Short mmCIF file of C-alpha atoms in Angstrom, two decimals:
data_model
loop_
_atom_site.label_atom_id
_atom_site.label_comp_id
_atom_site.label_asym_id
_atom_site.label_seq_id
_atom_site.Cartn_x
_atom_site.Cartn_y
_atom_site.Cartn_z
CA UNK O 1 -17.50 -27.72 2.34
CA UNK O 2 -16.90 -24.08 3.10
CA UNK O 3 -16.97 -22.51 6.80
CA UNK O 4 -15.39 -19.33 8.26
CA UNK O 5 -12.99 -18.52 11.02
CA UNK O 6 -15.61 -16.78 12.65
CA UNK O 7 -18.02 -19.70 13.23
CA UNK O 8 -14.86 -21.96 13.66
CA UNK O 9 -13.80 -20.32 16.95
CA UNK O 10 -14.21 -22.33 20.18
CA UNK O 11 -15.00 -25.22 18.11
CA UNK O 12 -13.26 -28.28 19.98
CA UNK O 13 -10.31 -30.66 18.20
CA UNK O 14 -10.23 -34.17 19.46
CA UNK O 15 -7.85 -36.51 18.23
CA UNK O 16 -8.93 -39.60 16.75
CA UNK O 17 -6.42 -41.94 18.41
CA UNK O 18 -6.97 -40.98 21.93
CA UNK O 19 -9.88 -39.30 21.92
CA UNK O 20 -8.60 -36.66 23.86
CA UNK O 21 -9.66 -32.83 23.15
CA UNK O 22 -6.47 -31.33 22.55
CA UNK O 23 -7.91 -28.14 22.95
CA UNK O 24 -10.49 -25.14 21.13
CA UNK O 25 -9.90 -23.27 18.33
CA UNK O 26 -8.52 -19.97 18.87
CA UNK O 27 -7.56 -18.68 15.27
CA UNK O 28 -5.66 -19.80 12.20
CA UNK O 29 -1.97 -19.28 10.66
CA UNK O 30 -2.12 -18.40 7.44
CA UNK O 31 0.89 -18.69 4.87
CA UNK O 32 2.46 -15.17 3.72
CA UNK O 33 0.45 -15.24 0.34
CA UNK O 34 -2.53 -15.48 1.81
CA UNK O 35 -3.51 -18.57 -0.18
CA UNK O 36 -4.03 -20.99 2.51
CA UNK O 37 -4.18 -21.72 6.43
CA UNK O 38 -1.01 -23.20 7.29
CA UNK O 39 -2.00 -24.38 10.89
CA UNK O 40 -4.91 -24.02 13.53
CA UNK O 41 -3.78 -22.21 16.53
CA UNK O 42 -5.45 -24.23 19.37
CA UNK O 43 -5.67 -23.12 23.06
CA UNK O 44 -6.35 -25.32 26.20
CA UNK O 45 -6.25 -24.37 29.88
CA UNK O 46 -2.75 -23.77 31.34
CA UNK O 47 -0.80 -24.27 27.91
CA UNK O 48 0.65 -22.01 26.24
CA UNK O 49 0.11 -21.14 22.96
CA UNK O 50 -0.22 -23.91 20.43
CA UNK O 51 -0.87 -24.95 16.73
CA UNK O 52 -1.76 -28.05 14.77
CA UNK O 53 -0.54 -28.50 11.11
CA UNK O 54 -3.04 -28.30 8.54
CA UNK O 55 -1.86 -31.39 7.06
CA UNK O 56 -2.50 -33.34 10.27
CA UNK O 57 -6.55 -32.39 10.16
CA UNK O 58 -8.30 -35.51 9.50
CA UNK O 59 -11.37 -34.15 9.37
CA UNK O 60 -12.89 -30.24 9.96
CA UNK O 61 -16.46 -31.13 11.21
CA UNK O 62 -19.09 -28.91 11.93
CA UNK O 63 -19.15 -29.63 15.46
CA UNK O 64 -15.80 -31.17 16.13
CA UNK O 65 -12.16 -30.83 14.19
CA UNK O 66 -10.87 -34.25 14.70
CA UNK O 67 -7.22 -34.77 14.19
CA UNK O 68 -5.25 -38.47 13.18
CA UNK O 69 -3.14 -38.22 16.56
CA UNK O 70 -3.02 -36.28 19.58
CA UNK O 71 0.98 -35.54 18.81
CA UNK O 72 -0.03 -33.65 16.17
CA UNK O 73 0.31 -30.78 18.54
CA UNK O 74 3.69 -28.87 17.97
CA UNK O 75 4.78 -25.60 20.35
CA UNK O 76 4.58 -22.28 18.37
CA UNK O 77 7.99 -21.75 16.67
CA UNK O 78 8.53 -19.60 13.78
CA UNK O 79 8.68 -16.22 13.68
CA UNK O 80 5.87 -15.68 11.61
CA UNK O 81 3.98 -18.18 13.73
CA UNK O 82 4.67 -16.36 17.14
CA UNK O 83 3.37 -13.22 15.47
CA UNK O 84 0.14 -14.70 14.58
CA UNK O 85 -0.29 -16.23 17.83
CA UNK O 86 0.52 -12.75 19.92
CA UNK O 87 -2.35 -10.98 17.14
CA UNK O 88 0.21 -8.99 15.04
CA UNK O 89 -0.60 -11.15 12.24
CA UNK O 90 -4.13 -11.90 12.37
CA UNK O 91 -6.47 -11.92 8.80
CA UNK O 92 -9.88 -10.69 11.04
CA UNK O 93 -9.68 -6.85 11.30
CA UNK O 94 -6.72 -6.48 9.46
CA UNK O 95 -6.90 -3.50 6.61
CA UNK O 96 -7.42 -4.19 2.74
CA UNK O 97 -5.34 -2.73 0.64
CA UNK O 98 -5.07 -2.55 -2.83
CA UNK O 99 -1.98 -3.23 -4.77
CA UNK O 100 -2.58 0.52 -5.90
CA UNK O 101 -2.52 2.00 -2.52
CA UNK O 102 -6.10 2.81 -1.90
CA UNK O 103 -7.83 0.96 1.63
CA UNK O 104 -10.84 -0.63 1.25
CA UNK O 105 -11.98 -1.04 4.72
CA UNK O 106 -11.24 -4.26 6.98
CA UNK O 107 -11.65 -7.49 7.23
CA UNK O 108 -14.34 -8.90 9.18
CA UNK O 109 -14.44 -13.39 8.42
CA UNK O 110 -12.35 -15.32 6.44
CA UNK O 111 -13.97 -18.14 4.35
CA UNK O 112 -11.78 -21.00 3.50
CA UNK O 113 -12.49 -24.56 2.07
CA UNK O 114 -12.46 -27.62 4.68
CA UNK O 115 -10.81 -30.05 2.55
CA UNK O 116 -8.01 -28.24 1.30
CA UNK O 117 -7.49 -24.99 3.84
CA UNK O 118 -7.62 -23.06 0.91
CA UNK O 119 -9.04 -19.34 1.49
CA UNK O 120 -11.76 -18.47 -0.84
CA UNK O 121 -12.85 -14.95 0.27
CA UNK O 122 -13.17 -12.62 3.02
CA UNK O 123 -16.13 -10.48 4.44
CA UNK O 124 -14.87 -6.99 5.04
CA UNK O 125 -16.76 -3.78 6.25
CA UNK O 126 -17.04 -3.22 2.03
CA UNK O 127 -18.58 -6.46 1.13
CA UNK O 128 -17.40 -9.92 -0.20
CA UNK O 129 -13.81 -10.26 -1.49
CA UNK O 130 -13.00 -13.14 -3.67
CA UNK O 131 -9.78 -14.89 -2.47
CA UNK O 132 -8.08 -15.25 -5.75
CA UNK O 133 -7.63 -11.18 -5.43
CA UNK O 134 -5.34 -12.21 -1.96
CA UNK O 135 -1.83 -11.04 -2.54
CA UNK O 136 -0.03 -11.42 0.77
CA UNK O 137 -0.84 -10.67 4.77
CA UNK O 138 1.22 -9.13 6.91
CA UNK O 139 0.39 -6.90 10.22
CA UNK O 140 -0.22 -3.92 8.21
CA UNK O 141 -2.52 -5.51 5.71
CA UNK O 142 -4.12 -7.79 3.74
CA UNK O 143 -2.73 -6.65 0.20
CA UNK O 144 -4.93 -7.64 -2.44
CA UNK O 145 -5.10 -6.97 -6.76
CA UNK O 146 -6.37 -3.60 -7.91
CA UNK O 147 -10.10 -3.74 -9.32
CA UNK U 1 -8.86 9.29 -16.56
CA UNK U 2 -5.81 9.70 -13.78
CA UNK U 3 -5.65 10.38 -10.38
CA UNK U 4 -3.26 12.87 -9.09
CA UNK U 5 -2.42 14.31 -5.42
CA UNK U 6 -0.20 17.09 -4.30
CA UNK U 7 3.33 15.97 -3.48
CA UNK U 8 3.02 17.91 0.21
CA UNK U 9 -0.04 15.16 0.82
CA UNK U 10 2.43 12.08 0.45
CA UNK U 11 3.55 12.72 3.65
CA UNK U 12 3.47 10.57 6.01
CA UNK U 13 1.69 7.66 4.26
CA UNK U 14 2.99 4.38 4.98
CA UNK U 15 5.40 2.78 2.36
CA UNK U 16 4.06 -1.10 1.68
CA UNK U 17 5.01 -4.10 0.48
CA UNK U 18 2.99 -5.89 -1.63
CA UNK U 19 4.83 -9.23 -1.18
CA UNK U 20 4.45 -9.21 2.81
CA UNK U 21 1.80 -7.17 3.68
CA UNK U 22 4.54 -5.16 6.20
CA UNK U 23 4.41 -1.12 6.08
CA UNK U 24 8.23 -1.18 5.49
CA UNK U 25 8.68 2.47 5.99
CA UNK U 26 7.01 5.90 5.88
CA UNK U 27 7.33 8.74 3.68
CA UNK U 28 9.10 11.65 5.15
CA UNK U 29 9.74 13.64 2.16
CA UNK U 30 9.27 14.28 -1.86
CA UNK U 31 12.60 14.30 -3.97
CA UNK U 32 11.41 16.59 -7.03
CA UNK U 33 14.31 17.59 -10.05
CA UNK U 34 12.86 20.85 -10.64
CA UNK U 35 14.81 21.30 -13.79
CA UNK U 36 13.64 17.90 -15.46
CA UNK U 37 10.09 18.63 -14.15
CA UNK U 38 10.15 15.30 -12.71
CA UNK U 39 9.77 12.99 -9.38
CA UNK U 40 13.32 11.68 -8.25
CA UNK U 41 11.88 9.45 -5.28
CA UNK U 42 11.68 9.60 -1.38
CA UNK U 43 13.63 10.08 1.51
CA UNK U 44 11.78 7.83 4.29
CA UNK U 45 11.02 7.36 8.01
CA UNK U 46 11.33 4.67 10.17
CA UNK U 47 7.73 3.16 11.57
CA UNK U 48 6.04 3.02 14.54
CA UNK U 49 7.02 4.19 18.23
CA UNK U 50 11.10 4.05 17.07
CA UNK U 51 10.50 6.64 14.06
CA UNK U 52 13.36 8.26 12.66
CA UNK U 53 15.02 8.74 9.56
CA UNK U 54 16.19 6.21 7.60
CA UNK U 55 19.35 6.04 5.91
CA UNK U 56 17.60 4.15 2.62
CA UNK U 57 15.50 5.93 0.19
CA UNK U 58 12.92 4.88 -2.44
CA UNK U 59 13.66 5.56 -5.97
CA UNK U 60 10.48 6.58 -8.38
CA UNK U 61 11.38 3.87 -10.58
CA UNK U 62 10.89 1.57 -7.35
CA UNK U 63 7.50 2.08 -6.71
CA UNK U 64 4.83 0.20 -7.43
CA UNK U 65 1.82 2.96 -7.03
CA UNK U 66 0.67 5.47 -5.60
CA UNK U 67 -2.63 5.96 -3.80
CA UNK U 68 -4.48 7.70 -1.11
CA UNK U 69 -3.27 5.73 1.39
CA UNK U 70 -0.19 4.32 0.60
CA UNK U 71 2.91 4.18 -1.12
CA UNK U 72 3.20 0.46 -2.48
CA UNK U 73 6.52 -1.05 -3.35
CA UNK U 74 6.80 -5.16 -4.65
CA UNK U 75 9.21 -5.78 -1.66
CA UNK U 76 11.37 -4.84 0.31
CA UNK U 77 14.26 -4.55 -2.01
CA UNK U 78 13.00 -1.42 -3.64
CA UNK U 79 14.08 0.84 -0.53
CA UNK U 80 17.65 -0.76 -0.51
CA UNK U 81 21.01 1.56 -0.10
CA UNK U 82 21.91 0.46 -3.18
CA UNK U 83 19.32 1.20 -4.98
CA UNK U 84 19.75 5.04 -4.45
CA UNK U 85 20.26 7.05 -7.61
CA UNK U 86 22.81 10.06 -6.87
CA UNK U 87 20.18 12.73 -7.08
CA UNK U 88 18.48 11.45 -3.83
CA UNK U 89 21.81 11.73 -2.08
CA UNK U 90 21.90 15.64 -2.87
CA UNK U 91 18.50 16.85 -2.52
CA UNK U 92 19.82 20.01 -1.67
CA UNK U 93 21.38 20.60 -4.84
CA UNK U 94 18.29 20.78 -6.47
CA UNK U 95 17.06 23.69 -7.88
CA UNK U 96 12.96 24.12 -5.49
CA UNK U 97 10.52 25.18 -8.07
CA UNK U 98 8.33 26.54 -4.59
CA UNK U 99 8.27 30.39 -5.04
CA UNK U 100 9.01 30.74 -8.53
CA UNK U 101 6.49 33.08 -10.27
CA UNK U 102 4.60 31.55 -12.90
CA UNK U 103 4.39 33.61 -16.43
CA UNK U 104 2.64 32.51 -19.15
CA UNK U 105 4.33 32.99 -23.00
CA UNK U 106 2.52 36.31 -23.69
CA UNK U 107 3.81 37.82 -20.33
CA UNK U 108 1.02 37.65 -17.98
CA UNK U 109 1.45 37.05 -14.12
CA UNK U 110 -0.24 34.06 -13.41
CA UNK U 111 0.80 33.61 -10.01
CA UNK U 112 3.52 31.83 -7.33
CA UNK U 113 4.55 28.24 -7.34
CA UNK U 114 3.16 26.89 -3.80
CA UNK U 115 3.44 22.55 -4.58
CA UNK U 116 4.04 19.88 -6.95
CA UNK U 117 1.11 17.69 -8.49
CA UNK U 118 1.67 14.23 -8.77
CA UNK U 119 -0.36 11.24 -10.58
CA UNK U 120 -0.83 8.31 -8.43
CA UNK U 121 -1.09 5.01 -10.22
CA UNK U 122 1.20 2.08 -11.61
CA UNK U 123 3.42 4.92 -13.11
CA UNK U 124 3.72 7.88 -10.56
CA UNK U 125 5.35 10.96 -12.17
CA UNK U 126 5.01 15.05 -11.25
CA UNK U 127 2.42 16.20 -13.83
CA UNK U 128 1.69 20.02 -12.57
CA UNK U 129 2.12 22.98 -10.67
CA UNK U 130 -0.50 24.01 -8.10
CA UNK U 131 -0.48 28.24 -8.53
CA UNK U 132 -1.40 30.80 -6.18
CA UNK U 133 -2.80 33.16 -8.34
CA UNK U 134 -1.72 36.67 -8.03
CA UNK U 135 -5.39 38.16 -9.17
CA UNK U 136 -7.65 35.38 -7.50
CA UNK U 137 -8.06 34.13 -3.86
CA UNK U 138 -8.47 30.30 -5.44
CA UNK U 139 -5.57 28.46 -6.20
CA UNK U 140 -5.26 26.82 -9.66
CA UNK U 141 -3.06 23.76 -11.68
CA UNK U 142 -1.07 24.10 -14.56
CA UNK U 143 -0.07 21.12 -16.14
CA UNK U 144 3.44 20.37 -17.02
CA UNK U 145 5.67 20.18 -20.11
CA UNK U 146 9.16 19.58 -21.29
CA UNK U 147 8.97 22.69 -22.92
CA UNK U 148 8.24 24.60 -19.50
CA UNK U 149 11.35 26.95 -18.99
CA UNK U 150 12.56 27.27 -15.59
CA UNK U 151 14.87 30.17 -14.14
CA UNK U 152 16.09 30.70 -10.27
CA UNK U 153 12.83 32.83 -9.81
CA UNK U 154 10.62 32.33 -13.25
CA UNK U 155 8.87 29.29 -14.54
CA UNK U 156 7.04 29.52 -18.43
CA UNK U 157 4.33 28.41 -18.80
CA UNK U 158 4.26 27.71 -22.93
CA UNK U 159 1.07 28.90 -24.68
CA UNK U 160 -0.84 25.73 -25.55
CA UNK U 161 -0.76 24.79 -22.08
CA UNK U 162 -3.10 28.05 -20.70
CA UNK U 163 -6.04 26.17 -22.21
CA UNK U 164 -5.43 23.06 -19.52
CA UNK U 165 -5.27 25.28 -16.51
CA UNK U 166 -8.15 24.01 -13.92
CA UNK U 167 -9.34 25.39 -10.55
CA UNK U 168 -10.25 21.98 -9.29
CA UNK U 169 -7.58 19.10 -8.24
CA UNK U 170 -10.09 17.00 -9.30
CA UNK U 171 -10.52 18.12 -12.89
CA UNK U 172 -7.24 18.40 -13.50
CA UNK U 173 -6.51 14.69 -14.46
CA UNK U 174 -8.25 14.61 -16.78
CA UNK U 175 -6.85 18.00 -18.30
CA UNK U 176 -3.77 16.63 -18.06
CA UNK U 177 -3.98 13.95 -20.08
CA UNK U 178 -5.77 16.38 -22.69
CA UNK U 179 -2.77 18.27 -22.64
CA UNK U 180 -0.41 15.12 -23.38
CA UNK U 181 -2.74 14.06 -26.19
CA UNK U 182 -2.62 17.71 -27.58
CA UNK U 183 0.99 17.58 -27.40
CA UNK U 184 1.74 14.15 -28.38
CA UNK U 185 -0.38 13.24 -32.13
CA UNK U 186 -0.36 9.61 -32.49
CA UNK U 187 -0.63 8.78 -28.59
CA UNK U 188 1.29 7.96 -26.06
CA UNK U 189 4.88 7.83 -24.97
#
């Protein structure tokens, strides 16, 4: 199954053992080489900023993201994690850049398998890019290969 | 086909690494060896509201491109102390091409040196000489070549390179590589 962050947003995650709703889904960590989503950045009224490991998604429904156990929940620690949470590093809007230096507008959705994380392509304001072109994201850009 | 760009436009664009995504610096200036007719490197800026100079530099063999909107590097490491070749510590000592009157090998005028030409791409390098004509209003591009004799006021232009002279930046890539192939039977270097 394939969805985007854009129609993922809101959606609620419930864990499975409890089934408490830990919280909506507010965006999504991605991993430096913009291969995969590392963790889901959840929010919930009152908390502060948190994130559930990728690896702890049971299942990413269309309705509901249901997770094993409701301690899947860790606090935001990294460095690269923090600056993802605060929207420095953030894949939606973020500039496309070539690995030859030329922009090629920005990106608008994400696409990424359900079963794996995996990113498989991006809308930007230029049309579809294919996710095996992703090279890396940082806050300036999402760096991708040449044409 | 190849791209090129004046040097003077370089300026400013952000310096990027392909490995993080980060704009790791910003240009501030071109390093040009006027003598070799060739593109040392870069000194750089900081980025973002603390700007300044930085004390590193980025060496032309550390680049990764060129384009219109940035300066990529593979990582960080390419804008390292270290990695600083001597002639980007004495910029100064350079001889500046800017000014120089350009003649052409049966004595003509052709006009005054006013910027360097570079091609962007996987292999950035200086490849002309954008002229303000002394007889014209337009400005034109010469191409460059070893053979190109330069003095403290007087650069040569040698006489199989008047035929590659364009009026249009965006012509003149592809004259340029004309010119190599003219110069260079058998292909490239």
């Amino acid at each position: 199954m394939s969805e985007t962050f854009n129609s993922s947003d809101g959606r609620p995650v419930v864990a499975v053992d409890t089934a408490e709703t830990l919280g909506q889904i507010k965006g999504f960590i991605i991993d430096p080489t913009a291969t995969r989503i590392e963790s889901v950045h959840i929010s919930r009224r009152g908390k502060k900023a948190e994130v559930i490991p990728w690896a702890s998604i049971h299942s990413f429904g269309s309705d509901t993201v249901m997770v094993e156990l409701a301690t899947a929940v860790e606090q935001v620690s990294s460095d690269h994690d923090i600056q993802t949470v605060k929207g420095n590093i953030v894949a939606r809007k973020t500039r496309v850049l070539t690995t030859d230096g030329f922009e090629r507008g920005t990106v608008e959705d994400v696409m990424f398998g359900t079963d794996t994380g995996e990113l498989t392509g991006a809308l930007t304001t230029e049309g579809h890019l294919d996710g095996s072109r992703f090279r890396s994201l940082g806050s300036y850009a999402l760096i991708v290969d040449a044409e | 086909m190849i791209h090129v760009i004046r040097a003077s436009e370089l300026i400013g664009l952000p310096v990027v690494s392909i490995a993080s995504g980060e704009d790791v610096a910003e240009i501030r200036d071109v390093i040009y060896d006027s003598d070799a007719h060739r593109l040392i490197g870069f000194t750089l800026n900081k980025r973002g509201m603390f700007s300044g100079r930085m004390k590193d530099t980025l060496p032309a063999e550390s680049l990764a491109a060129i384009g219109a909107d940035a300066v990529m590097v593979a990582d960080e490491a390419a804008i390292t102390e270290t990695a600083t070749p001597e002639a980007l510590d004495t910029p100064g000592a350079a001889k500046s091409v800017i000014g120089n009157r350009v003649l052409s090998a049966d004595g003509n005028e052709l006009g005054e040196v006013v910027g360097v030409i570079i091609a962007t791409g996987a292999t950035p390098a200086a490849v002309g000489y954008e002229v303000d004509p002394t007889d014209s209003a337009d400005n034109v591009f010469v191409p460059i070549s070893e053979q190109m004799a330069l003095s403290h006021d007087n650069l040569l232009l040698p006489a199989d390179a008047t035929e590659f002279i364009r009026g249009d930046l965006a012509g003149f890539g592809a004259a340029v590589v004309a010119y190599r192939e003219s110069t260079l039977p058998g292909g490239d270097r």
